[in-house]
Short mmCIF file of C-alpha atoms in Angstrom, two decimals:
data_model
loop_
_atom_site.label_atom_id
_atom_site.label_comp_id
_atom_site.label_asym_id
_atom_site.label_seq_id
_atom_site.Cartn_x
_atom_site.Cartn_y
_atom_site.Cartn_z
CA MET B 1 -38.71 2.55 -31.86
CA ILE B 2 -35.05 1.62 -31.40
CA SER B 3 -32.96 0.31 -34.33
CA ILE B 4 -29.44 -1.06 -34.68
CA LEU B 5 -28.13 -0.62 -38.22
CA TYR B 6 -24.85 -2.14 -39.38
CA GLY B 7 -23.35 -4.79 -41.66
CA ASP B 8 -20.57 -5.52 -44.13
CA GLU B 9 -22.58 -4.21 -47.13
CA GLN B 10 -21.75 -0.55 -46.58
CA TYR B 11 -23.80 0.77 -49.47
CA LEU B 12 -26.95 -0.96 -48.19
CA VAL B 13 -26.34 0.50 -44.72
CA ARG B 14 -26.22 3.98 -46.26
CA GLN B 15 -29.29 3.22 -48.36
CA LYS B 16 -31.24 2.08 -45.30
CA LEU B 17 -30.16 5.16 -43.38
CA ASP B 18 -31.40 7.33 -46.24
CA GLU B 19 -34.75 5.51 -46.11
CA ILE B 20 -35.02 6.19 -42.37
CA LEU B 21 -34.21 9.88 -42.90
CA ALA B 22 -36.77 10.15 -45.72
CA LYS B 23 -39.41 8.49 -43.55
CA ASN B 24 -38.69 10.99 -40.77
CA LYS B 25 -38.34 14.11 -42.94
CA ASP B 26 -40.98 15.91 -40.85
CA SER B 27 -39.40 14.87 -37.54
CA VAL B 28 -36.95 16.80 -35.38
CA ILE B 29 -33.63 15.15 -36.22
CA THR B 30 -30.66 14.99 -33.84
CA LYS B 31 -27.32 13.57 -35.02
CA LEU B 32 -24.75 12.42 -32.46
CA ASP B 33 -21.27 11.13 -33.30
CA CYS B 34 -19.62 9.02 -30.61
CA ASN B 35 -16.20 9.88 -32.10
CA ASP B 36 -16.57 13.54 -31.12
CA LYS B 37 -14.28 14.48 -28.24
CA ASP B 38 -17.16 16.23 -26.45
CA PHE B 39 -19.54 13.29 -26.76
CA ASP B 40 -21.45 12.44 -23.57
CA ILE B 41 -23.44 9.21 -23.23
CA ASN B 42 -26.20 11.11 -21.44
CA SER B 43 -26.72 13.28 -24.53
CA ILE B 44 -28.39 10.28 -26.22
CA VAL B 45 -31.03 9.97 -23.50
CA ASP B 46 -31.48 13.75 -23.30
CA ALA B 47 -32.06 13.95 -27.07
CA CYS B 48 -34.53 11.08 -26.99
CA LYS B 49 -36.59 12.60 -24.20
CA SER B 50 -36.59 16.20 -25.43
CA VAL B 51 -39.57 15.98 -27.76
CA GLY B 52 -40.92 19.48 -28.25
CA LEU B 53 -44.42 20.47 -27.22
CA PHE B 54 -45.48 20.99 -30.84
CA ASP B 55 -43.38 18.18 -32.35
CA ASP B 56 -45.10 14.93 -33.29
CA LYS B 57 -41.95 12.88 -33.78
CA SER B 58 -38.18 13.01 -33.31
CA LEU B 59 -35.32 10.99 -34.75
CA VAL B 60 -32.03 10.50 -32.91
CA LEU B 61 -29.13 9.11 -34.98
CA VAL B 62 -26.12 7.79 -33.04
CA LYS B 63 -23.06 7.10 -35.21
CA ASP B 64 -20.34 4.61 -34.17
CA PRO B 65 -21.54 3.78 -30.64
CA PHE B 66 -18.32 2.34 -29.16
CA PHE B 67 -20.24 0.52 -26.41
CA LEU B 68 -21.64 -1.81 -29.09
CA THR B 69 -18.10 -2.52 -30.28
CA LYS B 70 -16.11 -3.12 -27.11
CA LYS B 71 -16.80 -3.83 -23.46
CA VAL B 72 -17.21 -0.79 -21.22
CA ASP B 73 -18.25 -0.28 -17.61
CA GLU B 74 -21.94 -1.17 -17.52
CA HIS B 75 -22.65 1.50 -14.89
CA PHE B 76 -21.50 4.03 -17.47
CA LEU B 77 -24.49 2.94 -19.57
CA ASP B 78 -27.12 2.72 -16.83
CA SER B 79 -29.18 5.69 -18.00
CA LEU B 80 -29.08 4.57 -21.64
CA LEU B 81 -30.07 0.98 -20.82
CA ASP B 82 -32.89 2.23 -18.61
CA TYR B 83 -34.15 4.32 -21.52
CA CYS B 84 -33.88 1.42 -23.99
CA HIS B 85 -36.09 -0.68 -21.70
CA LYS B 86 -38.70 2.10 -21.62
CA PRO B 87 -38.25 4.24 -24.76
CA VAL B 88 -40.28 7.32 -25.60
CA TYR B 89 -42.96 6.38 -28.13
CA GLU B 90 -42.58 9.61 -30.13
CA THR B 91 -38.80 9.10 -30.64
CA ASP B 92 -36.99 6.83 -33.09
CA LEU B 93 -33.48 6.02 -31.88
CA VAL B 94 -31.00 4.56 -34.39
CA PHE B 95 -27.53 3.24 -33.57
CA TYR B 96 -25.49 2.82 -36.77
CA THR B 97 -22.01 2.29 -38.17
CA PHE B 98 -20.48 1.84 -41.62
CA ASP B 99 -17.60 -0.44 -40.62
CA ASN B 100 -19.44 -3.56 -39.41
CA SER B 101 -17.72 -3.35 -36.03
CA PHE B 102 -20.62 -4.11 -33.69
CA ASN B 103 -19.93 -7.06 -31.39
CA GLU B 104 -23.09 -9.16 -31.22
CA ARG B 105 -21.68 -11.17 -28.29
CA LEU B 106 -21.52 -8.19 -25.95
CA LYS B 107 -24.04 -8.21 -23.10
CA VAL B 108 -24.87 -4.56 -23.86
CA PHE B 109 -25.54 -5.35 -27.53
CA LYS B 110 -27.85 -8.22 -26.56
CA ASP B 111 -29.59 -6.05 -23.97
CA ILE B 112 -30.33 -3.22 -26.41
CA ALA B 113 -31.06 -5.60 -29.30
CA GLY B 114 -33.70 -7.31 -27.18
CA ASN B 115 -35.75 -4.10 -27.36
CA ALA B 116 -34.68 -3.03 -30.85
CA ASP B 117 -35.14 -3.73 -34.53
CA VAL B 118 -31.77 -5.17 -35.60
CA LEU B 119 -31.06 -4.30 -39.24
CA LYS B 120 -27.94 -6.17 -40.35
CA MET B 121 -27.01 -5.49 -43.97
CA SER B 122 -25.09 -8.70 -44.66
CA GLN B 123 -22.95 -9.30 -47.71
CA MET B 124 -25.21 -10.52 -50.50
CA SER B 125 -24.86 -13.98 -51.96
CA ARG B 126 -24.28 -14.39 -55.69
CA ASN B 127 -28.01 -14.87 -56.43
CA GLU B 128 -29.02 -12.05 -54.09
CA PHE B 129 -26.57 -9.67 -55.75
CA PHE B 130 -27.76 -10.56 -59.26
CA ASN B 131 -31.40 -10.03 -58.19
CA TYR B 132 -30.46 -6.75 -56.50
CA ALA B 133 -28.55 -5.61 -59.59
CA ARG B 134 -31.41 -6.51 -61.95
CA ASN B 135 -33.95 -4.62 -59.83
CA THR B 136 -31.64 -1.61 -59.43
CA ILE B 137 -31.00 -1.39 -63.18
CA LYS B 138 -34.73 -1.72 -63.84
CA SER B 139 -35.55 1.04 -61.33
CA ALA B 140 -33.00 3.33 -63.01
CA ASN B 141 -34.76 2.84 -66.38
CA LEU B 142 -31.47 2.29 -68.17
CA ASN B 143 -31.68 1.79 -71.92
CA ILE B 144 -29.16 -1.03 -71.95
CA THR B 145 -28.74 -4.22 -73.97
CA LYS B 146 -28.79 -7.61 -72.30
CA GLU B 147 -25.08 -8.19 -73.05
CA ALA B 148 -24.10 -4.80 -71.66
CA GLN B 149 -26.21 -5.37 -68.55
CA GLU B 150 -24.44 -8.67 -67.89
CA LEU B 151 -21.07 -6.98 -68.38
CA LEU B 152 -22.08 -4.15 -66.02
CA VAL B 153 -23.10 -6.57 -63.26
CA ASN B 154 -20.03 -8.79 -63.62
CA ASN B 155 -17.73 -5.78 -63.52
CA ALA B 156 -19.23 -4.70 -60.18
CA ASN B 157 -17.63 -7.77 -58.53
CA PHE B 158 -20.53 -8.04 -56.03
CA ASP B 159 -19.89 -4.46 -54.87
CA ALA B 160 -23.26 -2.69 -54.55
CA SER B 161 -21.58 0.70 -54.16
CA LEU B 162 -19.60 0.34 -57.40
CA LEU B 163 -22.69 -0.93 -59.24
CA ASN B 164 -24.75 2.08 -58.18
CA GLN B 165 -21.96 4.55 -58.99
CA ASN B 166 -21.76 3.15 -62.51
CA ILE B 167 -25.55 3.20 -62.90
CA GLU B 168 -25.56 6.90 -61.95
CA VAL B 169 -23.03 7.57 -64.73
CA LEU B 170 -24.95 5.48 -67.27
CA SER B 171 -28.27 7.14 -66.44
CA LEU B 172 -26.91 10.35 -68.02
CA TYR B 173 -26.21 8.64 -71.35
CA PRO B 174 -29.01 9.54 -73.80
CA GLU B 175 -28.67 6.62 -76.24
CA GLN B 176 -28.95 2.86 -75.93
CA ILE B 177 -26.00 1.40 -74.07
CA ASP B 178 -24.37 -1.59 -75.73
CA SER B 179 -21.16 -3.34 -74.67
CA LYS B 180 -18.93 -1.00 -76.69
CA ALA B 181 -20.52 2.09 -75.19
CA LEU B 182 -20.35 0.59 -71.70
CA VAL B 183 -16.59 0.04 -71.92
CA LYS B 184 -16.13 3.72 -72.81
CA LEU B 185 -18.46 5.04 -70.12
CA ILE B 186 -17.35 3.23 -66.96
CA SER B 187 -14.09 2.10 -65.42
CA PHE B 188 -13.33 -1.60 -65.45
CA SER B 189 -11.52 -3.33 -62.65
CA SER B 190 -8.36 -5.24 -63.55
CA GLU B 191 -8.58 -7.40 -60.42
CA GLU B 192 -10.03 -10.35 -62.35
CA ASP B 193 -7.03 -10.26 -64.71
CA VAL B 194 -4.62 -10.03 -61.77
CA PHE B 195 -6.13 -13.18 -60.23
CA ASN B 196 -6.00 -14.88 -63.63
CA LEU B 197 -2.36 -13.91 -64.04
CA ILE B 198 -1.47 -15.31 -60.62
CA ASN B 199 -3.34 -18.54 -61.41
CA ALA B 200 -1.50 -18.85 -64.73
CA LEU B 201 1.87 -18.26 -63.07
CA THR B 202 1.27 -20.79 -60.31
CA SER B 203 0.02 -23.31 -62.87
CA LYS B 204 3.17 -22.76 -65.00
CA LYS B 205 1.03 -21.77 -68.02
CA ALA B 206 3.35 -19.37 -69.82
CA SER B 207 1.06 -18.51 -72.74
CA LEU B 208 -1.84 -17.62 -70.42
CA ALA B 209 0.47 -15.65 -68.14
CA ILE B 210 1.74 -13.63 -71.11
CA LYS B 211 -1.84 -13.08 -72.29
CA TYR B 212 -3.01 -11.60 -68.98
CA ALA B 213 0.21 -9.66 -68.40
CA ASN B 214 -0.11 -8.11 -71.88
CA LYS B 215 -3.74 -7.26 -71.17
CA LEU B 216 -2.81 -5.51 -67.93
CA MET B 217 0.05 -3.70 -69.65
CA SER B 218 -2.29 -2.53 -72.42
CA ASN B 219 -4.40 -0.77 -69.75
CA ASP B 220 -1.60 1.80 -69.34
CA GLU B 221 0.15 -0.33 -66.71
CA SER B 222 3.92 0.10 -66.59
CA ILE B 223 5.97 -2.97 -65.74
CA LEU B 224 6.74 -1.46 -62.31
CA ARG B 225 3.06 -0.73 -61.69
CA LEU B 226 2.22 -4.30 -62.72
CA ILE B 227 4.79 -5.67 -60.28
CA SER B 228 3.35 -3.48 -57.50
CA THR B 229 -0.21 -4.59 -58.29
CA LEU B 230 0.80 -8.25 -58.25
CA ALA B 231 2.73 -7.85 -55.00
CA ASN B 232 -0.27 -6.23 -53.30
CA GLN B 233 -2.55 -9.01 -54.49
CA LEU B 234 -0.11 -11.69 -53.32
CA ARG B 235 0.10 -10.06 -49.88
CA PHE B 236 -3.70 -10.07 -49.78
CA LEU B 237 -3.71 -13.78 -50.67
CA TYR B 238 -1.12 -14.49 -48.00
CA SER B 239 -3.24 -12.76 -45.34
CA VAL B 240 -6.38 -14.65 -46.37
CA ALA B 241 -4.45 -17.95 -46.34
CA TYR B 242 -3.01 -17.20 -42.90
CA TYR B 243 -6.30 -16.36 -41.24
CA GLN B 244 -8.07 -19.21 -43.02
CA LYS B 245 -5.46 -21.54 -41.51
CA GLU B 246 -6.18 -19.97 -38.11
CA GLY B 247 -9.81 -21.06 -38.48
CA LYS B 248 -11.30 -17.60 -38.96
CA SER B 249 -14.71 -17.37 -40.65
CA THR B 250 -15.17 -15.58 -43.97
CA SER B 251 -16.79 -12.56 -42.31
CA GLU B 252 -13.96 -12.36 -39.76
CA ILE B 253 -11.34 -12.53 -42.52
CA MET B 254 -13.14 -9.81 -44.48
CA ASN B 255 -13.00 -7.53 -41.44
CA ILE B 256 -9.33 -8.29 -40.74
CA VAL B 257 -8.13 -7.76 -44.32
CA ASN B 258 -10.45 -4.76 -44.66
CA THR B 259 -12.48 -5.77 -47.71
CA LYS B 260 -16.20 -5.43 -48.28
CA SER B 261 -16.18 -7.55 -51.43
CA SER B 262 -17.28 -11.17 -51.04
CA TYR B 263 -16.25 -11.61 -54.69
CA ARG B 264 -12.63 -10.77 -53.83
CA ILE B 265 -12.64 -13.32 -51.00
CA GLU B 266 -14.21 -15.98 -53.25
CA LYS B 267 -11.53 -15.39 -55.90
CA ALA B 268 -8.85 -15.59 -53.21
CA TYR B 269 -10.22 -18.94 -52.01
CA GLU B 270 -10.22 -20.23 -55.60
CA THR B 271 -6.61 -19.14 -56.12
CA LEU B 272 -5.50 -20.64 -52.78
CA GLU B 273 -6.63 -24.05 -54.00
CA HIS B 274 -3.60 -23.96 -56.34
CA ILE B 275 -1.01 -22.10 -54.27
CA ASP B 276 0.19 -22.30 -50.67
CA MET B 277 1.81 -19.74 -48.38
CA ASN B 278 5.36 -20.88 -49.21
CA GLU B 279 4.71 -20.41 -52.93
CA ILE B 280 3.32 -16.94 -52.28
CA GLU B 281 6.48 -16.03 -50.35
CA ASN B 282 8.59 -17.36 -53.23
CA LEU B 283 6.66 -15.29 -55.80
CA LEU B 284 7.01 -12.17 -53.65
CA SER B 285 10.77 -12.73 -53.45
CA LYS B 286 11.04 -13.07 -57.25
CA LEU B 287 8.91 -9.96 -57.74
CA SER B 288 11.29 -8.05 -55.47
CA ASP B 289 14.28 -9.17 -57.55
CA LEU B 290 12.49 -8.26 -60.78
CA ASP B 291 11.53 -4.86 -59.39
CA TYR B 292 15.21 -4.13 -58.70
CA LYS B 293 16.28 -5.21 -62.21
CA CYS B 294 13.60 -3.08 -63.88
CA LYS B 295 14.75 -0.03 -61.92
CA THR B 296 18.41 -0.49 -62.75
CA GLU B 297 18.37 -1.85 -66.34
CA TYR B 298 17.23 1.28 -68.19
CA ASP B 299 18.31 0.08 -71.64
CA VAL B 300 15.90 -2.87 -71.66
CA SER B 301 12.65 -2.42 -73.63
CA ASP B 302 9.25 -2.83 -72.01
CA LYS B 303 8.60 -5.88 -74.22
CA LEU B 304 11.78 -7.55 -73.04
CA LYS B 305 11.00 -6.55 -69.46
CA LEU B 306 7.63 -8.23 -69.82
CA ASP B 307 9.27 -11.40 -71.18
CA LEU B 308 11.76 -11.35 -68.32
CA PHE B 309 8.87 -10.84 -65.93
CA ILE B 310 7.15 -14.04 -67.09
CA VAL B 311 10.33 -16.08 -67.36
CA SER B 312 11.51 -14.93 -63.93
CA LEU B 313 8.27 -15.95 -62.22
CA LEU B 314 8.01 -19.27 -64.09
CA GLY B 315 11.67 -20.12 -63.75
#
């Protein structure tokens, strides 16, 4: 059997690869990395055909096959394509990558895919993620309250990897996990508050802006760190807005801006309903001015700096 394993849900790609390895634990396993300087395309075919006399099965794992990413000379792939049309029954061949870079429009991809099991681990929808999270928590046998479970899932921001990392930590906790215990046991992302702060600033809602700025500051954020965090998020929003204007699809934008989180893109789209690219540039300019003032006015208290921060961005 031949398989092509990829997708923008990196954790699920790794999980599927682990399943394949577990299924083939008694097989002879060969791992080839196309990034190695000594890699030879013929080594794939050689590995697939070299089933030992006393071996029932073999598994050949090919990481980051560049010929499924970009166009190459087809004659370079003749031996591999010939094999893919007539594979050895006793060998499982798996092409995989963790960066979702396979080009489905390539003739070579279509040729190999026509004789393969294509396993694309796509980003989960909201409902799919909640179902996945519920089943994962259940499988881990966590002793967790309903409220804490909801908080755990929401904090994951549709990131399966983060969810599973937190579940691993929580599985070591011997007592029932309520919301208070959860907050102490796992790290919480401040990205939601950053988006909320940007929305409050662009909506000219001073009280809300102060609320979210204070919340971020209370999480051991210095005013300079807060400015840096906001600037990074604004640059992210600008990139999303630019490529959205260029007509790029959501999956294309996610690849370009290098994010695996559909939640982050959804929040960006929501924010961009209230702010355009010119406003983002204006906010970045004001943040730069504020950054300079905070670095030069040493006698100003953090509280006053925070007030100046809000007034500067709303002014």
